[in-house]
XYZ file of C-alpha atoms in Angstrom:
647
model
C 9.779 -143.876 97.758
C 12.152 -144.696 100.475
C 10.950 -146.240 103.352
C 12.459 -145.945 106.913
C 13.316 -149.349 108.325
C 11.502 -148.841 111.494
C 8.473 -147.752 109.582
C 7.625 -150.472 107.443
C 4.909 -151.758 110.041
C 3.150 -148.016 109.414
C 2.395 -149.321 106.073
C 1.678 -152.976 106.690
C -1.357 -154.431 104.765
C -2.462 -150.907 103.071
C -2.923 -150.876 99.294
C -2.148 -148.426 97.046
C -4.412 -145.473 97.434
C -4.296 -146.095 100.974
C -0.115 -145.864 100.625
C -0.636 -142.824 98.457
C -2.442 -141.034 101.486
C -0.507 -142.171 104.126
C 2.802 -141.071 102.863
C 1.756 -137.628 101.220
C 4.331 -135.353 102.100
C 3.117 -131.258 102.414
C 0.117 -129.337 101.600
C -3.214 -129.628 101.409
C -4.930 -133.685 101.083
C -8.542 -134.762 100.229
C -9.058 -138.316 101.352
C -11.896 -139.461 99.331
C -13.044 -142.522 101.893
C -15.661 -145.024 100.258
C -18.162 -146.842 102.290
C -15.895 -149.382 104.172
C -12.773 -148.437 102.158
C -10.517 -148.396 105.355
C -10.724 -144.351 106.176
C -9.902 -144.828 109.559
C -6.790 -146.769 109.087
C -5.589 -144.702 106.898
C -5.878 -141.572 108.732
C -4.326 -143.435 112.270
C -1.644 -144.969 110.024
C -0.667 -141.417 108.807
C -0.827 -139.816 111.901
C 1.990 -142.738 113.200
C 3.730 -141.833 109.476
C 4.092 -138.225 109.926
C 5.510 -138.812 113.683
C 7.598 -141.596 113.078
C 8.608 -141.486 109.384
C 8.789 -137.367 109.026
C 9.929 -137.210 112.666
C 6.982 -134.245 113.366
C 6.645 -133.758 116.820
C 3.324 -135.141 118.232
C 2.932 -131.601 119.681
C 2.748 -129.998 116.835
C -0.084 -132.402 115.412
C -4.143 -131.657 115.644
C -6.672 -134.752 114.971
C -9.966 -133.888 115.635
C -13.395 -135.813 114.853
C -17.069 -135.873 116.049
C -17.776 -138.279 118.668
C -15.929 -139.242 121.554
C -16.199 -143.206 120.846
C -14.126 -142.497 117.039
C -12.020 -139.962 119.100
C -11.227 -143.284 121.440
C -10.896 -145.160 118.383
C -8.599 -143.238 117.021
C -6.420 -142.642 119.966
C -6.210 -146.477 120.636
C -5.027 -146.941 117.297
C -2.187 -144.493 117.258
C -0.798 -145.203 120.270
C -1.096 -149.090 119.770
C 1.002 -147.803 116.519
C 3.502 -145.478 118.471
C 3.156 -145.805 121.854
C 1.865 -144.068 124.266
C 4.543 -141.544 124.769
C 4.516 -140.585 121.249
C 0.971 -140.057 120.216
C 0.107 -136.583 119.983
C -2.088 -135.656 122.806
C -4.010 -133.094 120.736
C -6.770 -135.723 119.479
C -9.896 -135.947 120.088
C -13.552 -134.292 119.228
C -14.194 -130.688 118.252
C -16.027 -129.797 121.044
C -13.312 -131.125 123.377
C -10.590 -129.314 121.930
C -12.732 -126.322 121.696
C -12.802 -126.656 125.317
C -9.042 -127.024 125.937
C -8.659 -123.970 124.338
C -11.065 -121.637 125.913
C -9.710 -123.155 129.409
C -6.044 -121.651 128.705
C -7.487 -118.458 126.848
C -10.665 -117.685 129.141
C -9.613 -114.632 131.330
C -8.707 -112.935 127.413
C -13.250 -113.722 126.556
C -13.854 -112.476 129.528
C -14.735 -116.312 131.382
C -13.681 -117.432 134.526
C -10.842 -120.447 133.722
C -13.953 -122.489 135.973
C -16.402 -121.835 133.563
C -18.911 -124.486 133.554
C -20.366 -126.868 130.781
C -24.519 -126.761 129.856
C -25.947 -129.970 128.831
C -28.966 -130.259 127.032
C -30.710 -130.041 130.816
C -29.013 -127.434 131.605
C -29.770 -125.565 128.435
C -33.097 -126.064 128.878
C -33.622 -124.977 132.461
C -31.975 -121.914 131.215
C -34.095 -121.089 128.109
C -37.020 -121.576 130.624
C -36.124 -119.135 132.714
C -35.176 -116.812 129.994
C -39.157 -117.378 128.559
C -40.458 -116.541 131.645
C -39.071 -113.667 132.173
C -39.733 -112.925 128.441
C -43.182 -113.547 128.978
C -43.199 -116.265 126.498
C -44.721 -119.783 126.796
C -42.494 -122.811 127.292
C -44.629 -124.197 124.729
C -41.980 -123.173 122.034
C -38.182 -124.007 123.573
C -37.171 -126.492 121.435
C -37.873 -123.924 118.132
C -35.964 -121.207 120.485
C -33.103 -124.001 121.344
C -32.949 -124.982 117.514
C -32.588 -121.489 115.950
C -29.579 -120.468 118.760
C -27.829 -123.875 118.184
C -28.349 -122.961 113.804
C -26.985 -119.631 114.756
C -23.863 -121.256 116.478
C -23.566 -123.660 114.426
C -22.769 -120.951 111.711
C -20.421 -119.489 114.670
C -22.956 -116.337 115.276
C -22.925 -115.508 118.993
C -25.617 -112.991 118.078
C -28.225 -113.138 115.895
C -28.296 -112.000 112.446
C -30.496 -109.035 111.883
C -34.334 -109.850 112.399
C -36.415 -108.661 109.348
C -39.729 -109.716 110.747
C -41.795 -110.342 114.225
C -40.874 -113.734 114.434
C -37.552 -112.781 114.159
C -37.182 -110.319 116.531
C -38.657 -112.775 118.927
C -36.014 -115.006 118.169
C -33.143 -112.960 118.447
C -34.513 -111.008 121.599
C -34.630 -114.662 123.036
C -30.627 -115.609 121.804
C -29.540 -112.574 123.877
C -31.351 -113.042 126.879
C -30.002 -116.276 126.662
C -26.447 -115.694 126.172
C -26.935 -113.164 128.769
C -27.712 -115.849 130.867
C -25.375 -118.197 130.218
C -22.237 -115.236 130.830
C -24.127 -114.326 133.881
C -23.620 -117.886 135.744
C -20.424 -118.300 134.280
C -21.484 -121.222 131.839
C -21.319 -121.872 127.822
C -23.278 -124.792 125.823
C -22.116 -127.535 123.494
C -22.124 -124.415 120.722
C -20.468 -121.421 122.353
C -17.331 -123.911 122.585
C -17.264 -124.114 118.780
C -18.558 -120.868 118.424
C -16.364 -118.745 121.016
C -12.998 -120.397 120.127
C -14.051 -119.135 116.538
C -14.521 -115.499 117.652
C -11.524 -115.959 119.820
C -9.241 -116.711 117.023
C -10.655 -113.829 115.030
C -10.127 -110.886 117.344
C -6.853 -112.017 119.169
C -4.301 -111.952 116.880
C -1.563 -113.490 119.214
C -3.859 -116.291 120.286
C -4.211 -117.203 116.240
C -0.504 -116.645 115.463
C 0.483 -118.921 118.138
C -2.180 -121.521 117.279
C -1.261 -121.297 113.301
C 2.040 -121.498 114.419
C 2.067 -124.885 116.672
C 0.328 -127.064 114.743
C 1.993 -128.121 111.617
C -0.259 -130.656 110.741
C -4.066 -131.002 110.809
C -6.151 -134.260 110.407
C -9.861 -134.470 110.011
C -11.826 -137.391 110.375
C -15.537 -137.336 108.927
C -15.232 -133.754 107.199
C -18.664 -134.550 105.275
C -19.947 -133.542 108.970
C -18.531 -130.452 109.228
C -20.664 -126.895 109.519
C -20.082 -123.646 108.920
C -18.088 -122.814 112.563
C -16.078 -126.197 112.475
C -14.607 -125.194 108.994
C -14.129 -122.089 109.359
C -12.167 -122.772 112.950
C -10.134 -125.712 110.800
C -9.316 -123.207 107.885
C -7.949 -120.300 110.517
C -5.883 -122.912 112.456
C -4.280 -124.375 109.328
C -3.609 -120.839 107.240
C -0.049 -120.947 108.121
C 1.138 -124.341 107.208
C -1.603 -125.311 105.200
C -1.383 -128.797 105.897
C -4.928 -129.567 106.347
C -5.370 -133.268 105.644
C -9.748 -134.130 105.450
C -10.896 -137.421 105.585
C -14.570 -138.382 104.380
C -17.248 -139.196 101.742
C -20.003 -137.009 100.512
C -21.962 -139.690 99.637
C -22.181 -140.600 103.436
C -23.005 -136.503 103.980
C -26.465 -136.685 105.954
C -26.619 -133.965 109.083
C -27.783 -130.980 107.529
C -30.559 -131.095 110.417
C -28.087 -130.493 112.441
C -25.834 -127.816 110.372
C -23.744 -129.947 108.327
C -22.328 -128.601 104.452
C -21.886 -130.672 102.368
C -20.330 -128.135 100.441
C -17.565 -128.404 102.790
C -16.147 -131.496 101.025
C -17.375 -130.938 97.823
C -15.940 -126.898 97.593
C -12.522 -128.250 99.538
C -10.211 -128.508 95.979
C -11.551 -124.503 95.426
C -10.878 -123.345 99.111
C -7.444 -125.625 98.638
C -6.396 -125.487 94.755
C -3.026 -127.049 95.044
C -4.582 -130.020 97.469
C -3.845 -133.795 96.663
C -7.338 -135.776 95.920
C -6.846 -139.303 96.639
C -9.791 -141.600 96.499
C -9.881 -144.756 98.466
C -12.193 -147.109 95.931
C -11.919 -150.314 97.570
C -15.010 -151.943 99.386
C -14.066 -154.431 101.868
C -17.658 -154.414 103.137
C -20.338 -155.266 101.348
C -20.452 -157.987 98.000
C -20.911 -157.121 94.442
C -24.836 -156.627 94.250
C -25.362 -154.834 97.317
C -22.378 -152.052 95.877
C -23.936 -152.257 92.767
C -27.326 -151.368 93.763
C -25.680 -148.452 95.956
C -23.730 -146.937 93.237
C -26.082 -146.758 90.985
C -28.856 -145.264 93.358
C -26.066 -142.490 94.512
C -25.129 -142.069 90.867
C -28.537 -139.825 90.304
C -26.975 -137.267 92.716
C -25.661 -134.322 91.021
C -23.558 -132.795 93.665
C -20.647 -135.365 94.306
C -17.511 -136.399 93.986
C -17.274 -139.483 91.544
C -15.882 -142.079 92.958
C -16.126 -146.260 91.839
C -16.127 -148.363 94.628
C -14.809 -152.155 93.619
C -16.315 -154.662 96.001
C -13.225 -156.731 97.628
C -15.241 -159.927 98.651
C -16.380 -160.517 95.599
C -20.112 -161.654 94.535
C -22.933 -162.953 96.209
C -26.943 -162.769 96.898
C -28.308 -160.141 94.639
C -30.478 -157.347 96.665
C -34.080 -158.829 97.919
C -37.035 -156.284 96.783
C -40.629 -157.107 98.602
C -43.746 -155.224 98.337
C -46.693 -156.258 101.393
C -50.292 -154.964 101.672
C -49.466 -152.875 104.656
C -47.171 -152.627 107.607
C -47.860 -155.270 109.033
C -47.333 -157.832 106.729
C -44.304 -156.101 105.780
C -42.948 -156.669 109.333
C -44.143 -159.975 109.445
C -42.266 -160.492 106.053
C -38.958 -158.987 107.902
C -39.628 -161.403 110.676
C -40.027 -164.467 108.840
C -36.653 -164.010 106.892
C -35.070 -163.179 110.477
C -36.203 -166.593 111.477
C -34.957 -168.270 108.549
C -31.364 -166.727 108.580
C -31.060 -167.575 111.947
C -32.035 -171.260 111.720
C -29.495 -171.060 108.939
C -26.935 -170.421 111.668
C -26.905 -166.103 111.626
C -26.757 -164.776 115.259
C -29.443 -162.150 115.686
C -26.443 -159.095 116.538
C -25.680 -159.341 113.001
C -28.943 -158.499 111.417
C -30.621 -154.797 111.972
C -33.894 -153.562 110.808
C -33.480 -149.628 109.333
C -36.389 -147.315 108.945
C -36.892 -143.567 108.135
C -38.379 -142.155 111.386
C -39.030 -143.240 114.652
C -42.440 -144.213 114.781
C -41.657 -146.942 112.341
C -40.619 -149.097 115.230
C -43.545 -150.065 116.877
C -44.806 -152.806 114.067
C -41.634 -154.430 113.870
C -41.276 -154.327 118.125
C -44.720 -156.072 118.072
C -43.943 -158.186 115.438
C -40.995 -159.980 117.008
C -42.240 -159.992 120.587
C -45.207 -162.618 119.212
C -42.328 -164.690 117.834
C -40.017 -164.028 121.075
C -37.362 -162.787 119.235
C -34.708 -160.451 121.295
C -34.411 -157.194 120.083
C -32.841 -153.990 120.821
C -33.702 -150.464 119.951
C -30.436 -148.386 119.019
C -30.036 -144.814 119.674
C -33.503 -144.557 121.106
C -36.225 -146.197 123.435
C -38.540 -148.856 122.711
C -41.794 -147.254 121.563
C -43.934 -148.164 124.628
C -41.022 -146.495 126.659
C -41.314 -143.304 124.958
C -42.294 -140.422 127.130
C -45.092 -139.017 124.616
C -46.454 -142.646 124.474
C -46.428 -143.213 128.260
C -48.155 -139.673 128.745
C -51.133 -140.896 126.626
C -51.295 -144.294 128.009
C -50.811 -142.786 132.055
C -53.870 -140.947 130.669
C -55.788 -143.577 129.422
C -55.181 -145.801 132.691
C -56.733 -143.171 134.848
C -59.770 -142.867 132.873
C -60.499 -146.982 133.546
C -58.457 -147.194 136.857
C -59.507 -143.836 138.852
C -57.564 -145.833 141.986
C -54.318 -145.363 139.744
C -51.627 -143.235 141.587
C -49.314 -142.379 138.626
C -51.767 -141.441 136.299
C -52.998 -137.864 137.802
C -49.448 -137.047 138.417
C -48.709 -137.286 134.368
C -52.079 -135.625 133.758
C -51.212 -132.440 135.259
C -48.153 -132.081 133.348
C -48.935 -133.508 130.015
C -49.563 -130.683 129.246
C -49.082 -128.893 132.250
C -51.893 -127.159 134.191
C -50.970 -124.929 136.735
C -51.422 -127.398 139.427
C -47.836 -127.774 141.410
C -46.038 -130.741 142.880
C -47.080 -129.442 146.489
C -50.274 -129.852 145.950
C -50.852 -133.518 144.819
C -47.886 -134.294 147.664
C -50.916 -132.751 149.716
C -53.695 -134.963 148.223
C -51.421 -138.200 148.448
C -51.478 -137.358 152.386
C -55.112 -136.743 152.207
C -56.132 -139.935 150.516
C -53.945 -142.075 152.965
C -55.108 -139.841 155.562
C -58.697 -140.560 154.462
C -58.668 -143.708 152.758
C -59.816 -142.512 149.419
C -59.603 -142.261 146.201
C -56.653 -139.447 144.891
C -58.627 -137.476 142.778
C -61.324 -137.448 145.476
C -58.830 -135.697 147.562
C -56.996 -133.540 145.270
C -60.796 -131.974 144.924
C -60.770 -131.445 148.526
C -57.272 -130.314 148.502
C -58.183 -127.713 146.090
C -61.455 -126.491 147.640
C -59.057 -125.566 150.552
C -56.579 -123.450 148.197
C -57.396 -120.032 146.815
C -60.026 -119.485 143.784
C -57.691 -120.038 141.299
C -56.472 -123.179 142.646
C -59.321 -124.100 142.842
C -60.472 -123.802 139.585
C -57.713 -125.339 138.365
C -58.632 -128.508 140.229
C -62.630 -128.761 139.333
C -62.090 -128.203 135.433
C -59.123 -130.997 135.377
C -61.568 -133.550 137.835
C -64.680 -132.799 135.180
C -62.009 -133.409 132.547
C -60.735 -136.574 133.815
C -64.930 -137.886 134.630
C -66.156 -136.816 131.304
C -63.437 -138.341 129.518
C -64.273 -141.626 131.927
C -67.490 -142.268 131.216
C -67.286 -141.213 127.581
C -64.526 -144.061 127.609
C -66.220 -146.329 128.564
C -69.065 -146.803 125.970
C -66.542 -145.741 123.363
C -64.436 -148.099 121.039
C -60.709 -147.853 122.671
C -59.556 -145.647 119.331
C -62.541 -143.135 119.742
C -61.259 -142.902 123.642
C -57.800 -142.228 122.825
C -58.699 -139.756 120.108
C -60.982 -137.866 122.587
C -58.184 -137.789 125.051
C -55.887 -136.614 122.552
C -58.406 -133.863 121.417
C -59.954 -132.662 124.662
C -56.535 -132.853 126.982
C -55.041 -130.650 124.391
C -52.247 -132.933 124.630
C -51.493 -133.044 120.930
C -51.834 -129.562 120.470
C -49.071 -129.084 123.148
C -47.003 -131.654 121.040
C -47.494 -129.520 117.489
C -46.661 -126.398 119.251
C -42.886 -127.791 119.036
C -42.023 -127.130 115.223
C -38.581 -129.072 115.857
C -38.097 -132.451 113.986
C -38.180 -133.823 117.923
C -41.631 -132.407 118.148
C -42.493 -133.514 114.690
C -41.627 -137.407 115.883
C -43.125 -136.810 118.695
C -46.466 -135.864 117.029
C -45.349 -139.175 115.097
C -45.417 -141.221 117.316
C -48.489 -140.548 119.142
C -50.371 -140.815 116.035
C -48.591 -144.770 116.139
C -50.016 -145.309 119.039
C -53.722 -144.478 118.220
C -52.693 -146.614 114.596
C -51.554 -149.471 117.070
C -55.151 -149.367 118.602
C -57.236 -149.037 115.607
C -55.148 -152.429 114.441
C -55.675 -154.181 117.574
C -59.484 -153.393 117.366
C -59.588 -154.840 113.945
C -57.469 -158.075 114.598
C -58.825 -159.158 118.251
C -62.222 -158.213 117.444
C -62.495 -156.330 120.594
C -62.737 -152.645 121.168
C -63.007 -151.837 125.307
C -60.098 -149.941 126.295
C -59.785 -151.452 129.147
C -58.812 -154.636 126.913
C -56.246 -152.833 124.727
C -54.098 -151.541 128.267
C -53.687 -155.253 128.887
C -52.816 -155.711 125.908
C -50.041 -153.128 126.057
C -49.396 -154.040 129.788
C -47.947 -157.276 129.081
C -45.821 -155.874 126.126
C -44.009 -152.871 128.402
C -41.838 -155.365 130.691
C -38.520 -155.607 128.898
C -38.953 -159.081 129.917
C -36.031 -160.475 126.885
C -32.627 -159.996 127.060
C -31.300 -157.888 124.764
C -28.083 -157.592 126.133
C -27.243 -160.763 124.547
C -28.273 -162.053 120.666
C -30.186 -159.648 119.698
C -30.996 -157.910 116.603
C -31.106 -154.106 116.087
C -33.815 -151.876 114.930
C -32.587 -147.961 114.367
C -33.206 -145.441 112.387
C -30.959 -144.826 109.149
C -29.276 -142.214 111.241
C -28.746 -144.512 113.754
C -26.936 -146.816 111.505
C -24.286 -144.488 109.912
C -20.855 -146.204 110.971
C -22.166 -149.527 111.687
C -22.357 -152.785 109.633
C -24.162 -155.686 109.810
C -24.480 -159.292 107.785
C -27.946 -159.018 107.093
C -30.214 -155.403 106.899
C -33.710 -154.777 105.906
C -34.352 -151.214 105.068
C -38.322 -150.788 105.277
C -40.806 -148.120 104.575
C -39.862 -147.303 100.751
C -42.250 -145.139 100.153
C -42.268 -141.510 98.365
C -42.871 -139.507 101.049
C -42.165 -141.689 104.114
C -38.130 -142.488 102.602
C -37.527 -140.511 100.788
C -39.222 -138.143 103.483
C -41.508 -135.545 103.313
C -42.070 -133.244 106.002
C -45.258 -131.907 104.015
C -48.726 -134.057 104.726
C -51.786 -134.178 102.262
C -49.890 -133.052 98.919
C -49.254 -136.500 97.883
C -45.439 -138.089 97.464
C -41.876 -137.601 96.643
C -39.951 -135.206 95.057
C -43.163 -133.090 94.165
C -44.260 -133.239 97.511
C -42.102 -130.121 98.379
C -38.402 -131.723 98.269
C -36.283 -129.496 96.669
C -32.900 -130.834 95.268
C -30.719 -130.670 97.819
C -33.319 -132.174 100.344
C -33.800 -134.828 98.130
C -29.977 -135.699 97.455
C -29.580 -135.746 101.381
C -31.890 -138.571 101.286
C -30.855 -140.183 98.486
C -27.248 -140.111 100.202
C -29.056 -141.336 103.638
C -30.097 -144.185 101.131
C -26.599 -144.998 99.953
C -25.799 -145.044 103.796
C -28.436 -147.613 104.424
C -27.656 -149.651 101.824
C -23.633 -149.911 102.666
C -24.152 -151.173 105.973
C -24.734 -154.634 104.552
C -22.103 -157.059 104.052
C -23.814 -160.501 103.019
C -27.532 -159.568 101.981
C -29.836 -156.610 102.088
C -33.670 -156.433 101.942
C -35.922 -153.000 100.672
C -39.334 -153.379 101.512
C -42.123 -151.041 101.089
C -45.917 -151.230 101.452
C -48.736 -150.420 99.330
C -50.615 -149.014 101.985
C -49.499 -147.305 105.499
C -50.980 -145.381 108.688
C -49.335 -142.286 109.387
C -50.900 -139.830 111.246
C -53.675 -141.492 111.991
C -54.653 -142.168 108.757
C -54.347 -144.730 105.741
C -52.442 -144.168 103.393
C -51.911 -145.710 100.248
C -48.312 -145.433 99.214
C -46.281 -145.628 95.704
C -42.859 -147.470 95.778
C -39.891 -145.605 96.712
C -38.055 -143.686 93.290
C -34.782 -145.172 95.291
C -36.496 -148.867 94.055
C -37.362 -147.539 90.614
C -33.383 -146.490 90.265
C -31.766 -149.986 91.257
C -29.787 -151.701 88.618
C -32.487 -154.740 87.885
C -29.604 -157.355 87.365
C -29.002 -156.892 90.639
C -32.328 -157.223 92.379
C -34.692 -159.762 92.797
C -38.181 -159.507 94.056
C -39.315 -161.676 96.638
């Protein structure tokens, strides 16, 4: 191949697969990216190819993505490549070019060009207005919010036909939503997938002029694609048919959120005549850590095959440990933290990777008693959480009936009729008064109507029963009583979403954390316990600095780090099962292409690490308030044993 003079920078340092996609001329292209095999180069470096070297006008170019910090990324790159003048100015994520075209389309859907954009507070204010006028409790939004974003995620802006009383709950729900929404003018994150969709298929000019102007389509992380985002990519590109995807469905792990898979996999039957080109080169991670990953993604059936060669060559084979229970297991994480960074490792580059959420809490405690800076990534510290701080604003009140935060969180978690207004009123009667503020919030509500009233009396004999029963009780028997007789927990289950499920999650934590501290201090008041967790809420190290990570897997996905510990191998806690009491694993209720999601969210873990990784499990767990014992992980049982040693 002839290469331009002026474009010899374009293909400066790529190798040969990465040259091969770069440079492909027409027609359909499958970029088949590896875990750190340089997929982002090479789709920046032939967006600058196809401008520069095929002299394509940057116009007539579309690069979309999925989050705005890759759609910077990417952006930075090309015009660090080109110039700023010459980078196509159509790049960036779905949702924002989604936008751009409803904006110069809207009068032709019927939108003001001012519509407005929901977020998720937004949406939620709306959908409780929409279930009260419905007559339906609040109780259930986020299963309402979840079945209208599935629905738009599969580019429905109705619902599909309800078959049974559920159903028709649901759907009559979606319309009196989107009613909503076209009432104040205003669309959601999915209406601006979902409505440029619809708009392409019913105006004919809009489409012809779209398919028309861009010549050239580039996809970064296709694995991630749903139903709406294809489809919109496939209608866009029917004219020229130069839709180039970039991504790995080994690395394929949103379905929760309406990902396919079958996207990427199905992509050389939607596109027969596309180039496959498979970028096999690891510049990541060393020999036994690739190893170990290939051969745990090799038990997937639905994949592309791909062998990954590790660039930087050998090193520390993969580090298996097995503890008691969680807490040695973080104690074991901790102690190796310690160690590789006496050996010189800054804390940023090791993380900490577990399966859900709740996981957190043993290693947070674990490495505050060794004063180690940490930092929670893509969520909040577990004593920060706002299900943990309901139960503990609860449990204050019941030893500290002076407390002025706690009633305020009672009446809402859940809620109990009793408004703003009137605690505002018993705050000015206490000061007013000099007493207590549940001792005038009873006075307040002796001088409202009866059912005010009422309200009041039953959530004071609540809060007094609870008190006194607290304090004879061990602290876990309190917390459980709260939990039972608040009907706090029962307001968490009501939400079927995974939130709600972690939710549930990580209350349960929280009573596990006081049943532990009961058994290691030796004492059991609750009063003891809240000081306990008092002088572990301050975020009183600085994580802004060294500090190492602790995420979820999900968390992880585009990040790498020297050193990673991926805990909680366990059938049934990773890979996950959302079913309780049926025992572990595959039989546990995973059917295949559940369990290949986690197997790939495996592979995902795994490839973050460059130097050294760590799997740890434990032979016996809490969750959900109860121990459990637990049976290694089937990912362990599948590693290649000449790469693994167990510690």
């Amino acid at each position: 191949m002839q290469i331009p003079p002026d474009c010899e920078d374009i293909l400066e340092g790529l190798n040969e697969e990465q040259r091969r996609a770069v440079t492909h001329e027409r027609g359909p292209l499958l970029i088949l990216a590896g875990a750190g095999s340089g997929k982002t180069r090479a789709i920046t470096r032939r967006i600058a190819w196809l401008v520069r070297a095929r002299a394509v006008w940057p116009s007539r170019i579309l690069a979309v993505t999925f989050t705005n910090k890759a759609a910077a990324e990417m952006r930075e790159r090309v015009e660090t490549l080109l110039g700023g003048a010459d980078a196509p100015k159509w790049m960036g994520t779905f949702h924002s070019i989604g936008l751009r075209l409803l904006r110069m389309n809207a009068d032709r859907i019927g939108y003001p060009n001012s519509f407005v954009i929901y977020d998720d507070d937004d949406t939620e204010s709306a959908l409780r207005r929409v279930l009260k006028d419905l007559g339906l409790p609040k109780d259930g939004l986020r299963a309402y919010s979840h079945y209208i974003d599935a629905c738009k995620n599969d580019g429905m802006l109705e619902p599909p036909e309800p078959r049974t009383p559920r159903e028709r709950q649901l759907a009559d729900v979606f319309r009196a939503y989107q009613a909503e929404l076209k009432s104040a003018g205003a669309m959601d994150f999915g209406d601006l997938l979902a409505r440029s969709l619809r708009m392409l298929q019913e105006h004919a000019d809009i489409r012809e002029r779209l398919q028309s102007q861009y010549e050239y389509i580039l996809v970064d992380e296709f694995q991630d694609t749903n139903a709406a985002q294809y489809e919109l990519l496939k209608i866009l590109a029917a004219t020229h048919r130069n839709l180039c995807v970039v991504g790995d469905d080994d690395q394929s792990i949103y379905s929760w959120r309406g990902a396919r898979v079958d996207n990427i996999l199905e992509f050389p039957k939607e596109y027969p005549e596309a180039a496959v080109v498979t970028l096999g080169r690891n510049y990541r991670s060393r020999l036994p850590i690739l190893s170990a990953a290939a051969r745990v993604i090799g038990f997937n059936r639905k994949r592309h095959p791909k062998d990954l060669a590790a660039m930087r060559g050998e090193g520390e084979p993969v580090r298996v440990h097995g503890a008691l229970n969680e807490v040695g297991e973080a104690q074991f994480v901790v102690r190796e933290v310690v160690r590789r960074h006496a050996e010189g490792t800054p804390l940023s580059r090791m993380a900490v990777f577990y399966r859900t959420n709740a996981q957190s809490r043993v290693f947070e405690d674990a490495l505050r008693a060794r004063r180690i800076s940490y930092k929670v990534v893509g969520g909040m510290r577990f004593y920060q959480r706002k299900e943990v701080k309901d139960v503990i604003s609860w449990l204050r009140l019941l030893v500290n009936p002076l407390d002025r935060l706690g009633p305020e969180r009672a009446l809402s978690s859940p809620p109990r009729g009793i408004g703003a207004t009137t605690l505002d009123k018993a705050r000015a009667r206490a000061d007013q008064d000099q007493v207590e503020l549940l001792q005038a919030l009873a006075v307040v509500g002796d001088e409202g109507g009866p059912a005010l009233q009422r309200k009041v009396r039953t959530l004071i004999e609540l809060i007094t029963d609870l008190a006194l029963f607290a304090r004879e009780a061990r602290a876990g028997d309190a917390v459980q009583a709260v939990l039972d007789r608040t009907g706090y927990m029962a307001h968490l289950a009501a939400d079927d979403s995974a939130e709600g499920q972690s939710r549930v999650e990580n209350v349960m934590e929280l009573l596990a954390s006081v049943r532990e501290f009961e058994q290691q201090s030796g004492q059991t008041d609750l009063r003891s316990w809240l000081d306990r967790v008092s002088l572990v809420q301050p975020l009183d190290d600085d994580a802004s600095g060294d500090a190492i990570s602790l995420m979820t897997v999900h968390a992880a996905k585009g990040l790498e780090f020297d050193y990673v510990c991926v805990c909680g191998l366990e059938d049934g806690l990773f890979p996950l099962s959302s079913q309780r009491g049926r025992g572990h694993g595959f039989d546990a209720g995973l059917d295949r292409s559940a369990m290949e999601e986690e197997r790939r969210l495996m592979y995902v873990a795994m490839t973050r690490a460059r130097e050294a990784l760590y799997l740890t499990y434990a032979s016996t767990r809490v969750r959900y308030g109860q121990l459990e014992a637990g049976r290694p992980s089937i990912f362990l049982a599948e590693l290649p044993r000449e790469d693994v040693k167990v510690v």
